[in-house]
Coordinates of N, CA, C and O in Angstrom, one line a residue:
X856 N -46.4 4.7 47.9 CA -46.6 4.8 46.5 C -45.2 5.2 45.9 O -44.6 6.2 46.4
X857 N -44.6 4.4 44.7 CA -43.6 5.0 44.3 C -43.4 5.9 43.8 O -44.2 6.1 42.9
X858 N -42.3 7.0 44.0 CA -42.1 8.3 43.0 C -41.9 7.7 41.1 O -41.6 6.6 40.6
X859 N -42.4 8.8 40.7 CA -42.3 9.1 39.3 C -40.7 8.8 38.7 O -39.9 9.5 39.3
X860 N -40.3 8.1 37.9 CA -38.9 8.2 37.4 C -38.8 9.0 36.2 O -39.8 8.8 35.5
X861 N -37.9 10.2 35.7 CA -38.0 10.8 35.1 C -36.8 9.9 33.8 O -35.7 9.3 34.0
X862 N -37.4 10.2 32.6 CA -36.4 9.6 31.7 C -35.6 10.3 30.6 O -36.1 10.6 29.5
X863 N -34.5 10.6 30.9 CA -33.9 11.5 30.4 C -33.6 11.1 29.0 O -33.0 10.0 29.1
X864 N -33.6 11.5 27.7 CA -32.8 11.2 26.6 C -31.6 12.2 26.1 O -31.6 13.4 26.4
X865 N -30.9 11.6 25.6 CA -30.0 12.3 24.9 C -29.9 12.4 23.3 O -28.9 12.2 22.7
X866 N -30.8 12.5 22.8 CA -31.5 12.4 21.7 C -30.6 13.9 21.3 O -29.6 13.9 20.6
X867 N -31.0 14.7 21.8 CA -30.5 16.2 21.1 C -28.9 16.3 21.5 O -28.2 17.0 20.7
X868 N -28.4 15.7 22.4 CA -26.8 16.0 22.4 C -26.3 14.7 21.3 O -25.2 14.7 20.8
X869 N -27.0 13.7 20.8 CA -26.7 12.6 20.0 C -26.5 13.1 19.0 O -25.3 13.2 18.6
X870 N -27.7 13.8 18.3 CA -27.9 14.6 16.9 C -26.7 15.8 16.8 O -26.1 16.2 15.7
X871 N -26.4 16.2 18.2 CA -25.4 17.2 17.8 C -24.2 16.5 17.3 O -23.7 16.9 16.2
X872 N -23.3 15.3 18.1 CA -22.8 14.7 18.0 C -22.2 14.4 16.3 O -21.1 14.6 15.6
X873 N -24.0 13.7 16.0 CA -24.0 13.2 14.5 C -22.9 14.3 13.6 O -21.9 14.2 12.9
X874 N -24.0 15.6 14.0 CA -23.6 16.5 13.0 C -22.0 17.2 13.1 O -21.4 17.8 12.3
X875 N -21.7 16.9 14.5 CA -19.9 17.3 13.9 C -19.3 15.9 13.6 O -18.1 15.9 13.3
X876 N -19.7 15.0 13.6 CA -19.0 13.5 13.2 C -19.3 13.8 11.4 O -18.3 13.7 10.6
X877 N -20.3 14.1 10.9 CA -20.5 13.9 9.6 C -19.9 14.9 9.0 O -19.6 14.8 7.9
X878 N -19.8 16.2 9.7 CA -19.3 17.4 9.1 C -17.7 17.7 8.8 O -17.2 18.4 8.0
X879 N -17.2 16.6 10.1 CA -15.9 16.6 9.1 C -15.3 15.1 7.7 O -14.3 15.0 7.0
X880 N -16.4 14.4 7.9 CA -16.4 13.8 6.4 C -17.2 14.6 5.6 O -17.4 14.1 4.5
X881 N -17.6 15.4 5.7 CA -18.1 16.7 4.4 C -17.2 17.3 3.9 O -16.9 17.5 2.7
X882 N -16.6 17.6 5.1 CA -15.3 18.4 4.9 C -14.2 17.6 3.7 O -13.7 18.1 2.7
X883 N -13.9 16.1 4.1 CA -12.7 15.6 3.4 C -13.8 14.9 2.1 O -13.2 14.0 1.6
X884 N -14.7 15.0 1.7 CA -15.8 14.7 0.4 C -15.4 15.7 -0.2 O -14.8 15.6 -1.3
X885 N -15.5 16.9 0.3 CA -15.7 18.2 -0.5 C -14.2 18.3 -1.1 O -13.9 18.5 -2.3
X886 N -13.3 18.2 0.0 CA -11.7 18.5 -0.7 C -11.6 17.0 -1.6 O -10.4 16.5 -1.3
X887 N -12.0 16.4 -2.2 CA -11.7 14.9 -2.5 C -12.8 15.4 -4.1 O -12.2 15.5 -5.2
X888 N -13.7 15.5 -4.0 CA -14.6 16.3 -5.0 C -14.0 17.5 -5.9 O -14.2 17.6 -7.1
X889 N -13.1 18.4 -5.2 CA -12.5 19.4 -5.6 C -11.3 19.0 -6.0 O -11.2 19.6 -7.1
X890 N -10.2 18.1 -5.8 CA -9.4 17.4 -6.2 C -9.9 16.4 -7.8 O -9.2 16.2 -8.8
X891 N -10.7 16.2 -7.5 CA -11.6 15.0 -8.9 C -11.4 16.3 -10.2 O -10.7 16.3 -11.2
X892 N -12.4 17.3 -9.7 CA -12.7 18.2 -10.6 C -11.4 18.7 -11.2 O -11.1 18.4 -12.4
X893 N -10.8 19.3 -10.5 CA -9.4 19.8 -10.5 C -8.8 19.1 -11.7 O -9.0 19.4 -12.8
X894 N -8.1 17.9 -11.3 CA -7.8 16.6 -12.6 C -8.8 16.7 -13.3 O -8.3 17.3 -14.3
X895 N -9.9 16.6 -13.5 CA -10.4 16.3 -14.8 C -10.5 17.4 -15.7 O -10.7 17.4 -16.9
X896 N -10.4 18.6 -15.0 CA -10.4 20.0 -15.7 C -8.9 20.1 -16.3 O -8.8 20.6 -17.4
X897 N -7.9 19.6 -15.6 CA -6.6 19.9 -16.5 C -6.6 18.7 -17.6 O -6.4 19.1 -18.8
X898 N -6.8 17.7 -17.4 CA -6.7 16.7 -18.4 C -7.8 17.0 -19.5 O -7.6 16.5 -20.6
X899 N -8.8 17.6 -19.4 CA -9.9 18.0 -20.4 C -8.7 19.1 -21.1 O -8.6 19.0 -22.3
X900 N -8.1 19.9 -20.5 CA -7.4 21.7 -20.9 C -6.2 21.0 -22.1 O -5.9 21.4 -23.2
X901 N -5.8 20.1 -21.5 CA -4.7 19.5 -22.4 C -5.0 18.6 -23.1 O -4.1 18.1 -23.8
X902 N -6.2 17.9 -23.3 CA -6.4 17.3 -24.6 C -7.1 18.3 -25.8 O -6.8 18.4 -27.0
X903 N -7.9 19.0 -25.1 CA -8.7 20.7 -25.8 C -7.2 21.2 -26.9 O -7.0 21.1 -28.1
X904 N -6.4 21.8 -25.8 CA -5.2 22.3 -26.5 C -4.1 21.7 -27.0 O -3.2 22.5 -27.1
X905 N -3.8 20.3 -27.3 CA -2.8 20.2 -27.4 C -2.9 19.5 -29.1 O -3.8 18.9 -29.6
X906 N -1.6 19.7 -29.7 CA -1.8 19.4 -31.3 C -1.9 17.9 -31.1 O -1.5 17.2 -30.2
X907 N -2.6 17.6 -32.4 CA -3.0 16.1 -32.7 C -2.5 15.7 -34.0 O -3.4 15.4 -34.9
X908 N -0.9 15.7 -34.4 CA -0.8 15.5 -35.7 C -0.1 13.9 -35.7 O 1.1 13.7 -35.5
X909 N -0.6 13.3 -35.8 CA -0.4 11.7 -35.8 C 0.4 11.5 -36.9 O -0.1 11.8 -38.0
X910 N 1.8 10.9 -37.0 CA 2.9 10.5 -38.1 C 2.9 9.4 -37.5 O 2.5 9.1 -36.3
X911 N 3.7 8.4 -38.6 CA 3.8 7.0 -38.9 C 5.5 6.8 -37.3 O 5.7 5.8 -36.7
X912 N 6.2 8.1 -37.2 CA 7.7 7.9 -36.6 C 6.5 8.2 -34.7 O 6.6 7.5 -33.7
X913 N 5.6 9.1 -34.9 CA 5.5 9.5 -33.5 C 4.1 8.0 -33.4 O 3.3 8.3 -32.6
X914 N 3.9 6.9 -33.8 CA 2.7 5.9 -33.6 C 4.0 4.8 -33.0 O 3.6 4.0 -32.1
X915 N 5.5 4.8 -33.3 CA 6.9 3.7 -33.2 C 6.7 3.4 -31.8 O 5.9 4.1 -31.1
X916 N 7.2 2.8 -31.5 CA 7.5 2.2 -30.0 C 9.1 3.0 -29.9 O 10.2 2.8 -30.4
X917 N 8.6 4.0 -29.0 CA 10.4 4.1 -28.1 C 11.1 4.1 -27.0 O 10.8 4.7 -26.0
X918 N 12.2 3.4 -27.1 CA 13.2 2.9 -26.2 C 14.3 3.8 -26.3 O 15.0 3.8 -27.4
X919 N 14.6 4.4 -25.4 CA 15.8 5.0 -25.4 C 16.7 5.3 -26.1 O 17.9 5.2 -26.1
X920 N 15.6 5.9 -27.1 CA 16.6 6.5 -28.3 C 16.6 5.8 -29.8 O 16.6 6.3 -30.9
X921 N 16.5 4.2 -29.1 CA 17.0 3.3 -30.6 C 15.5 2.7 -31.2 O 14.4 2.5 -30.7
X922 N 16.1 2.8 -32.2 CA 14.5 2.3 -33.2 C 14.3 0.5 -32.9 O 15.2 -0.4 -32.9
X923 N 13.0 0.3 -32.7 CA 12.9 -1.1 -32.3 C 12.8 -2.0 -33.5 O 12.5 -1.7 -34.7
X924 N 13.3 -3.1 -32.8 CA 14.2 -4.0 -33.9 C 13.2 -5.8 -33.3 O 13.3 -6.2 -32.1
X925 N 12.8 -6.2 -33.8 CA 12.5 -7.7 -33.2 C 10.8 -7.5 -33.0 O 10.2 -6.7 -33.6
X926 N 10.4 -8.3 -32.3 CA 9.6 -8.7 -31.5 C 9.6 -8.1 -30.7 O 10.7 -7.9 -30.1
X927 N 8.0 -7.3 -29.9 CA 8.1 -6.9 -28.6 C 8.1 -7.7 -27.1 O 8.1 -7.2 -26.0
X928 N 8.3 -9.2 -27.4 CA 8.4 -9.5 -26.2 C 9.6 -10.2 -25.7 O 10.1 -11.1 -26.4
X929 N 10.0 -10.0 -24.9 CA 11.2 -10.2 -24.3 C 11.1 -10.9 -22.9 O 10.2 -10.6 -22.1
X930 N 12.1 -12.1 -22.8 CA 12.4 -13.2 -22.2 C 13.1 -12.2 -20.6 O 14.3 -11.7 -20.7
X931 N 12.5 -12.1 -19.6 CA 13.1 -11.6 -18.2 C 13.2 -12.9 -17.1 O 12.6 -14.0 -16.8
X932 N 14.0 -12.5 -16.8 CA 14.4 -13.8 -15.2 C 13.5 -13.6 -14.5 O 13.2 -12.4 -14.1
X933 N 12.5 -15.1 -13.9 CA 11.9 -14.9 -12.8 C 12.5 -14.6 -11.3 O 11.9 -14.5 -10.2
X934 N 13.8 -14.4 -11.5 CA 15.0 -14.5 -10.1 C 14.7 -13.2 -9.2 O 14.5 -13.1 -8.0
X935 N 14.8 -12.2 -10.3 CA 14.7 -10.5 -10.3 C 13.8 -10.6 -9.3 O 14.2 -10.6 -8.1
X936 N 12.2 -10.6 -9.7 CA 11.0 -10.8 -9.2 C 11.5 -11.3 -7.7 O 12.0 -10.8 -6.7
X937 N 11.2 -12.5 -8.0 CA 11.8 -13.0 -6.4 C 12.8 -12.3 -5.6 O 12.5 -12.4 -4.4
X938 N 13.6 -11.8 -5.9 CA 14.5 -10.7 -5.2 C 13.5 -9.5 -4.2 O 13.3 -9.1 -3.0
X939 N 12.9 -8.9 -6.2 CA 12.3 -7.6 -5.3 C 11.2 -8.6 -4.2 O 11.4 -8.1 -3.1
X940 N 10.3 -9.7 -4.2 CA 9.3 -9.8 -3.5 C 9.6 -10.1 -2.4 O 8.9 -9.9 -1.4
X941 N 10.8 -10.8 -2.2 CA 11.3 -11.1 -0.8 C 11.8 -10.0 -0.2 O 11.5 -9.9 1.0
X942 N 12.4 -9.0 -0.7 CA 12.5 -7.5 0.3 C 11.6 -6.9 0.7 O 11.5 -6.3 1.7
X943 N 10.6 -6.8 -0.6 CA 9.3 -6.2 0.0 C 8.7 -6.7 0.8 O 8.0 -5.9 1.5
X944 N 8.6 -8.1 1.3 CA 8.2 -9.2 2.0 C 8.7 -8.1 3.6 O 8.0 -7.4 4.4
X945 N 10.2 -8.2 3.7 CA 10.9 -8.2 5.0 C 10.7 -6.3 5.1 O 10.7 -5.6 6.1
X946 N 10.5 -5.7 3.9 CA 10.6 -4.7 4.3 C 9.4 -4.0 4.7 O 9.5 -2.9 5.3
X947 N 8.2 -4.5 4.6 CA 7.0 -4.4 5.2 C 6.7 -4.8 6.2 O 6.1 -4.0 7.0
X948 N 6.9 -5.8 6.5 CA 6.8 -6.7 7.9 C 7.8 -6.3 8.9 O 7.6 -6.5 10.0
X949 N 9.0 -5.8 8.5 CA 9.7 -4.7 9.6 C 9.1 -3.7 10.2 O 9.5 -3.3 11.3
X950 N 8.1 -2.9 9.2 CA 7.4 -2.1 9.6 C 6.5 -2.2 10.7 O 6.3 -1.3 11.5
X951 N 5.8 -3.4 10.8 CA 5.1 -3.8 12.0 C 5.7 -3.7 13.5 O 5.1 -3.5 14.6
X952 N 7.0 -3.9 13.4 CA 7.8 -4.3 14.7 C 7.7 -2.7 15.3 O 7.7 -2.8 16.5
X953 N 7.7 -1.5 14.9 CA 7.4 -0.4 15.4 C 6.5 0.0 16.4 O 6.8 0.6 17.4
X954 N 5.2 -0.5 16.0 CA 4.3 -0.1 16.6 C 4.6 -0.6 18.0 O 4.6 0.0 19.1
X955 N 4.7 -2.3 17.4 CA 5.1 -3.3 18.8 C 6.1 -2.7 20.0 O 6.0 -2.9 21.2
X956 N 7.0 -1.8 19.1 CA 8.2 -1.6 20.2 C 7.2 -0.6 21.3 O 7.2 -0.8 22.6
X957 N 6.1 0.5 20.4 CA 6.3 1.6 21.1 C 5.0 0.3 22.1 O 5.0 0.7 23.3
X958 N 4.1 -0.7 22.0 CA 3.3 -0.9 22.5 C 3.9 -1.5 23.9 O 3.4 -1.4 25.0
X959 N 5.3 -2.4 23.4 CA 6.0 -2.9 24.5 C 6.6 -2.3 25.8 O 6.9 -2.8 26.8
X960 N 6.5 -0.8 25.3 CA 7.1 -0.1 26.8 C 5.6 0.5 27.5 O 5.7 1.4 28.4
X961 N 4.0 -0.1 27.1 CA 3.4 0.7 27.5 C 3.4 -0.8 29.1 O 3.9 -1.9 29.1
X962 N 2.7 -0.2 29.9 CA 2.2 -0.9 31.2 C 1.7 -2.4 31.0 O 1.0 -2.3 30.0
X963 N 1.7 -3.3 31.2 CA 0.3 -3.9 31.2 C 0.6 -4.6 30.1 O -0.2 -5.5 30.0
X964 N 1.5 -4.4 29.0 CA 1.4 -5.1 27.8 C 2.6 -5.8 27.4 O 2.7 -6.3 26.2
X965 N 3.5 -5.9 28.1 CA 4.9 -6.3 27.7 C 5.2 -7.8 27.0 O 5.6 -8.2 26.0
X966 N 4.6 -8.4 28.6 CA 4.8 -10.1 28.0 C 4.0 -10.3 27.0 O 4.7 -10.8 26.1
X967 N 3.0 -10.2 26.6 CA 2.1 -10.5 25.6 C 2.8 -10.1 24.4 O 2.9 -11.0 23.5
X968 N 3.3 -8.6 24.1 CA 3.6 -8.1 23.3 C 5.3 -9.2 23.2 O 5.8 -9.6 22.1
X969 N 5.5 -9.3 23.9 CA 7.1 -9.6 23.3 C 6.7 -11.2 22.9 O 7.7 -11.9 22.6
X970 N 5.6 -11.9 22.9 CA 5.3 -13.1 22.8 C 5.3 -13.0 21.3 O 6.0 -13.4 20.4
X971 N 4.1 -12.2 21.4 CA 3.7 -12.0 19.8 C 4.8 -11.3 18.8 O 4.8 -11.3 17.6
X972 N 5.6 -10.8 19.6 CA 7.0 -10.1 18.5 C 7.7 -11.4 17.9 O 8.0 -11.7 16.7
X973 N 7.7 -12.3 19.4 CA 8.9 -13.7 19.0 C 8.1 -14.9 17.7 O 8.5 -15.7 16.8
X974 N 6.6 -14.3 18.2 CA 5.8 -15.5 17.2 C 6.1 -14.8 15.5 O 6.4 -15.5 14.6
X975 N 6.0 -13.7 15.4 CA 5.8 -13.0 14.0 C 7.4 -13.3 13.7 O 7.6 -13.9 12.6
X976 N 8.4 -13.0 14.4 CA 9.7 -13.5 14.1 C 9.9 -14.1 14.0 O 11.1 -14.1 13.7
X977 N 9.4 -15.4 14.2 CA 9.4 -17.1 13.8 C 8.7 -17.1 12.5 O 9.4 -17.7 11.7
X978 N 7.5 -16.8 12.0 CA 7.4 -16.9 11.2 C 8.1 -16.1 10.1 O 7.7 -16.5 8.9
X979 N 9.1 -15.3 10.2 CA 9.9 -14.7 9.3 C 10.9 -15.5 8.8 O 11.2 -15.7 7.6
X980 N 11.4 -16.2 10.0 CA 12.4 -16.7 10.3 C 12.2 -18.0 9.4 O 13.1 -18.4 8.9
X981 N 11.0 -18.5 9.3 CA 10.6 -19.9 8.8 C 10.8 -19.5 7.2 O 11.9 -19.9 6.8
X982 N 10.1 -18.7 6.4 CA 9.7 -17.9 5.2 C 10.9 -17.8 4.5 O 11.0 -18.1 3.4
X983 N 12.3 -17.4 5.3 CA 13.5 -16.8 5.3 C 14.5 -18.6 5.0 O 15.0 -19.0 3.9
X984 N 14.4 -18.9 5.7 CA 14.7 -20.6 5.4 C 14.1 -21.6 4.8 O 14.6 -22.7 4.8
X985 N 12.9 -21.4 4.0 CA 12.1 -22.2 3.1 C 12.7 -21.4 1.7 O 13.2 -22.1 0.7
X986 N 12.7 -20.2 1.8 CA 13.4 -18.9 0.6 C 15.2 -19.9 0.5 O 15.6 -20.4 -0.5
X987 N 15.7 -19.8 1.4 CA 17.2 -20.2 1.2 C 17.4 -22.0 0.8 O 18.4 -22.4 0.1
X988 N 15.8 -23.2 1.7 CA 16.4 -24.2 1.3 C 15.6 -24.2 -0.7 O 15.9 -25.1 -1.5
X989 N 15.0 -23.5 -0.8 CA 14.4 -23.6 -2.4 C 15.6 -22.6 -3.5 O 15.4 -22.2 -4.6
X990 N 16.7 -22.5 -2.8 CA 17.5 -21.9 -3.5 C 17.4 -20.7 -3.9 O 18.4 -20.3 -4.4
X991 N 16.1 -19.4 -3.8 CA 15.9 -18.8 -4.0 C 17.0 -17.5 -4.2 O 17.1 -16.8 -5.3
X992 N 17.7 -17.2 -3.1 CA 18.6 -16.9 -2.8 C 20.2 -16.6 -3.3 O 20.9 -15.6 -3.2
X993 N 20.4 -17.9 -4.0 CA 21.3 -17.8 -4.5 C 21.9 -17.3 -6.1 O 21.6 -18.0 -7.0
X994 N 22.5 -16.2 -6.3 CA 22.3 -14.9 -7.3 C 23.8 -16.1 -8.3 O 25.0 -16.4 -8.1
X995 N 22.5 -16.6 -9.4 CA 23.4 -16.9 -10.4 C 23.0 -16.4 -11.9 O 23.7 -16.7 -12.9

């Protein structure tokens, strides 16, 4: 006759589990809640107190001092743009290669890792020459 199998759960070390898993998102709710409050109590304190005497000079648009003259809209180069988006481009995506370096000295991961460094730098490299043959590049 077979013995009896006994069935163990972990029902009560689970629940314990739950409760330090959830206890430290209590923790960062409560400081996140306290922070909300915080802001809305200073920004409530300074509109409460602060004078409200509305003149025709403090309603003006100001610029650095000089009284505005024209039209508010003004004609900017799309070149600028393009400048900052292509650095932000290279300067984010440099950021990735970090991780890679530290992943490339671990065991077990090298070739793969230096595959995928050479593929992500091909695609830079392409981005980087489509940017120069569209003239992007050149500051006139």
């Amino acid at each position: 006759m077979p013995e009896a199998t006994t069935v163990h759960t972990t029902s009560g070390a689970g629940v314990q589990l739950a409760d330090g898993y959830f206890q430290g998102y209590a923790v960062v709710g409560l400081l996140a809640a306290i922070g909300v409050i915080f802001v809305a109590v200073a920004f409530g304190a300074g509109r409460l107190l602060r004078p409200v005497v509305p003149t025709p000079e403090k309603l003006l648009t100001y610029e650095c001092g000089v009284d505005p003259v024209g039209e508010g809209w003004a004609h900017t180069q799309v070149r600028y743009y393009v400048y900052a988006f292509l650095y932000v481009i290279f300067a984010v995506d440099s950021i990735f290669l970090f991780p890679w370096a530290t992943v490339f000295a671990a065991p077990g991961f090298g070739a793969a890792t230096l595959v995928e460094m050479f593929i992500f730098l091909g695609f830079l490299a392409v981005g980087l020459l489509y940017a120069w043959k569209k003239g992007v590049l050149e500051w006139t």
